[in-house]
Coordinates of C-alpha atoms in Angstrom, one line a residue:
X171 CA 214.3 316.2 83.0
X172 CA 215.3 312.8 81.6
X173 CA 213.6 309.7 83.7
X174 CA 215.3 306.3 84.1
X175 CA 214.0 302.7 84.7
X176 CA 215.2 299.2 85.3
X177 CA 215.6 296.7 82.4
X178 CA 213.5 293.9 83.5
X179 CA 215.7 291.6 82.3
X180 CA 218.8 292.2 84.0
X181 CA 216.8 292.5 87.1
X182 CA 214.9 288.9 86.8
X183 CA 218.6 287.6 85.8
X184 CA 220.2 289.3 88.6
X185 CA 216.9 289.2 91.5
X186 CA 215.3 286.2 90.8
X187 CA 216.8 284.0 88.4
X188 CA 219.7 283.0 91.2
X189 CA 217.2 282.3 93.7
X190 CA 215.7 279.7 91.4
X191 CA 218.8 277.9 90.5
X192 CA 219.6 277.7 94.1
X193 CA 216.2 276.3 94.9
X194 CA 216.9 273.8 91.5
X195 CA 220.0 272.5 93.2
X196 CA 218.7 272.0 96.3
X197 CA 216.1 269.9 94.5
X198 CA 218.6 267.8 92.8
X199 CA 220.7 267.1 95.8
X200 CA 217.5 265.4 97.8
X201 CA 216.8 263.5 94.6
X202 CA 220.4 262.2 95.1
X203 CA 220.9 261.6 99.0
X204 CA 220.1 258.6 100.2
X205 CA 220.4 259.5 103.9
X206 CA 216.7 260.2 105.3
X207 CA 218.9 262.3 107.9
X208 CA 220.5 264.9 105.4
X209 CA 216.7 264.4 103.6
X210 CA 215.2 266.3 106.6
X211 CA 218.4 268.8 107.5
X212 CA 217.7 270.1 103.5
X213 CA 213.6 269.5 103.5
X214 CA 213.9 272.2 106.9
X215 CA 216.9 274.5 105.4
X216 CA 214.8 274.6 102.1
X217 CA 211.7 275.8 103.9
X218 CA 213.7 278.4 106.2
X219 CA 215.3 279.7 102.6
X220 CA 211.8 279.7 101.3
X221 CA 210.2 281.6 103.9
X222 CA 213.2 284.0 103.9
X223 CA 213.0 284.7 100.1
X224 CA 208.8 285.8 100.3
X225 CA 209.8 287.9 103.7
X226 CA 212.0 289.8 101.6
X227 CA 210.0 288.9 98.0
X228 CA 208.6 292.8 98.6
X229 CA 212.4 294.2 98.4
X230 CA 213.1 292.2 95.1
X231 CA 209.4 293.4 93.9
X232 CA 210.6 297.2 93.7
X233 CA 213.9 296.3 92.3
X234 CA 211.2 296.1 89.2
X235 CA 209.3 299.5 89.6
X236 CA 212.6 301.4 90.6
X237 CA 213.3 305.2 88.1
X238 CA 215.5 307.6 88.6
X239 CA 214.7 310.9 87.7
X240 CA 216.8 313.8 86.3
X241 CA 216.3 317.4 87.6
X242 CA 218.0 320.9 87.6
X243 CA 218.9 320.7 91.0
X244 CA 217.8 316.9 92.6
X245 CA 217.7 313.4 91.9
X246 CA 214.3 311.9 92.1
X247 CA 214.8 307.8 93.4
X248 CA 211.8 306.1 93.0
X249 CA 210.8 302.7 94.9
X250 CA 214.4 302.2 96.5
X251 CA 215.6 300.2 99.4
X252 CA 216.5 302.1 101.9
X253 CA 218.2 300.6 105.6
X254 CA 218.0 297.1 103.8
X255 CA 214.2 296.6 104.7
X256 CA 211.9 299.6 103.9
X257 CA 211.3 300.5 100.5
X258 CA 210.8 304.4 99.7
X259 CA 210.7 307.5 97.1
X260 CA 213.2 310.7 98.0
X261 CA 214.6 313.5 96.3
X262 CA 218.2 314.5 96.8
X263 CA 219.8 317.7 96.0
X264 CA 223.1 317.2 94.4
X265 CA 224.5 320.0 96.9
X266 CA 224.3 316.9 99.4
X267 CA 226.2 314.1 97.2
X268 CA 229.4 314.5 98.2
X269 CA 231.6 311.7 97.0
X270 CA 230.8 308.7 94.0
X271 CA 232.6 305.6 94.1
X272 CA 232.4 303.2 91.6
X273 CA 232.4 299.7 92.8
X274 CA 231.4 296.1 91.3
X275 CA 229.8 293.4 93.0
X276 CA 231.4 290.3 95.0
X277 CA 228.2 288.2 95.2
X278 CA 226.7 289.5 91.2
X279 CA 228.3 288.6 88.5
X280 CA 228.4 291.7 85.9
X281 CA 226.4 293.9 88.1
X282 CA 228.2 297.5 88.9
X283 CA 226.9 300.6 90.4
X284 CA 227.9 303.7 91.3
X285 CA 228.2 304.1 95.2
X286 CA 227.1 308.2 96.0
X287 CA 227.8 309.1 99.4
X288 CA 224.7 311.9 100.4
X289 CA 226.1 314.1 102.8
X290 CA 224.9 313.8 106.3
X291 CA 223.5 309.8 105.6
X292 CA 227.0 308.1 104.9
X293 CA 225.7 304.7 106.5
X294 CA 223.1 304.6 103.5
X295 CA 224.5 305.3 100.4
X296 CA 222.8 305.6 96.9
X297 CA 223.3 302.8 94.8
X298 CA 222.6 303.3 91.0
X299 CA 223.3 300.0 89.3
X300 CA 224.1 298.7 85.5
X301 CA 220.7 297.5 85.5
X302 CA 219.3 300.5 84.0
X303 CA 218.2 301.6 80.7
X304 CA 221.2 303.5 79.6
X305 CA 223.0 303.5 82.9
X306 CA 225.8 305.0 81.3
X307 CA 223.9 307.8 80.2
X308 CA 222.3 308.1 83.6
X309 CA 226.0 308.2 85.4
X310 CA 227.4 310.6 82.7
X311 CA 224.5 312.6 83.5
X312 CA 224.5 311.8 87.3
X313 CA 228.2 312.7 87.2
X314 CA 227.7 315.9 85.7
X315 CA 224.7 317.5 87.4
X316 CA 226.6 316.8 91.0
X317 CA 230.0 318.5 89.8
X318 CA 228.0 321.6 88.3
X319 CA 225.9 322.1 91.5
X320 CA 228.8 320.8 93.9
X321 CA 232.3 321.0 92.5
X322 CA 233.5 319.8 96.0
X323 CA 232.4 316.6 95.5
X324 CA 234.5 313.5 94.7
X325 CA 233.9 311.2 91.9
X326 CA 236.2 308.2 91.3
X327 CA 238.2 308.3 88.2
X328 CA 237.0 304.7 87.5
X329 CA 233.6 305.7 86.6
X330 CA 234.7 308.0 83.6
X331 CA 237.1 304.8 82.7
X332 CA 233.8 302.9 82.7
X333 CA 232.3 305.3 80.3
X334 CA 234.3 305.4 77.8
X335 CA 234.5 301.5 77.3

């Protein structure tokens, strides 16, 4: 049983660290503009991006305490997001992870993840990003457990491309 948790790090650079940059420019812009107009349009789309970012402050909050645990015969996901809003623990079987993609991010620079489809739920994947300790050793791992306990299952090739880099 080997246990898995986020580097803090790549979270705040990944989570957070946007979010303030974005909120920086939008400073800097209403230093610039003149227009008392365009003032107000960016003083009300600041506050609705403000107010958006603590609704979903919770969601970024467990990006922190997330761990992935390493059983015999289940996963244990600790403090994931599951259906975009709710934020949960579970324990999956790998008899129920059927297929593993491995995909990379259009909006996150660097971040990658391993997309596992759980059989029954394919709306909801799991995601297991690079923003691990040791991801690699946690998809090696991940990778292995599913094809000893499910040998049906499909895992992209480009994930044990990504592992040997």
């Amino acid at each position: 049983m080997k246990k898995y948790s986020q580097n803090k790090m790549k979270i705040f650079f990944t989570s957070i660290f946007p979010h303030l940059i974005i909120i920086a420019l939008i400073i800097f812009s209403f230093i610039i503009i003149k227009n008392n107009a365009i003032k107000k349009a960016i003083i009300t789309g600041t506050a609705t991006y403000i107010l958006i970012f603590f609704k979903f402050f919770k969601l970024i909050l467990s990006d922190f305490k997330r761990t992935v645990e390493i059983e015999e015969n289940k996963l244990i996901c600790k403090s994931f997001i599951v259906g975009g809003l709710t934020v949960a623990d579970g324990e999956i079987p790998y008899t129920l992870m059927k297929y593993i993609k491995f995909k990379r991010s259009i909006l996150i620079p660097g971040m990658k993840g391993l997309f596992i489809e759980i059989e029954g739920n394919p709306k909801t994947p799991l995601f297991l990003a690079n923003t691990y300790h040791n991801y690699n050793e946690l998809w090696d791992s991940v990778c292995q457990k599913i094809l000893v306990k499910n040998p049906n299952a499909e895992i992209d090739p480009k994930i044990y491309h990504h592992l040997k880099k």
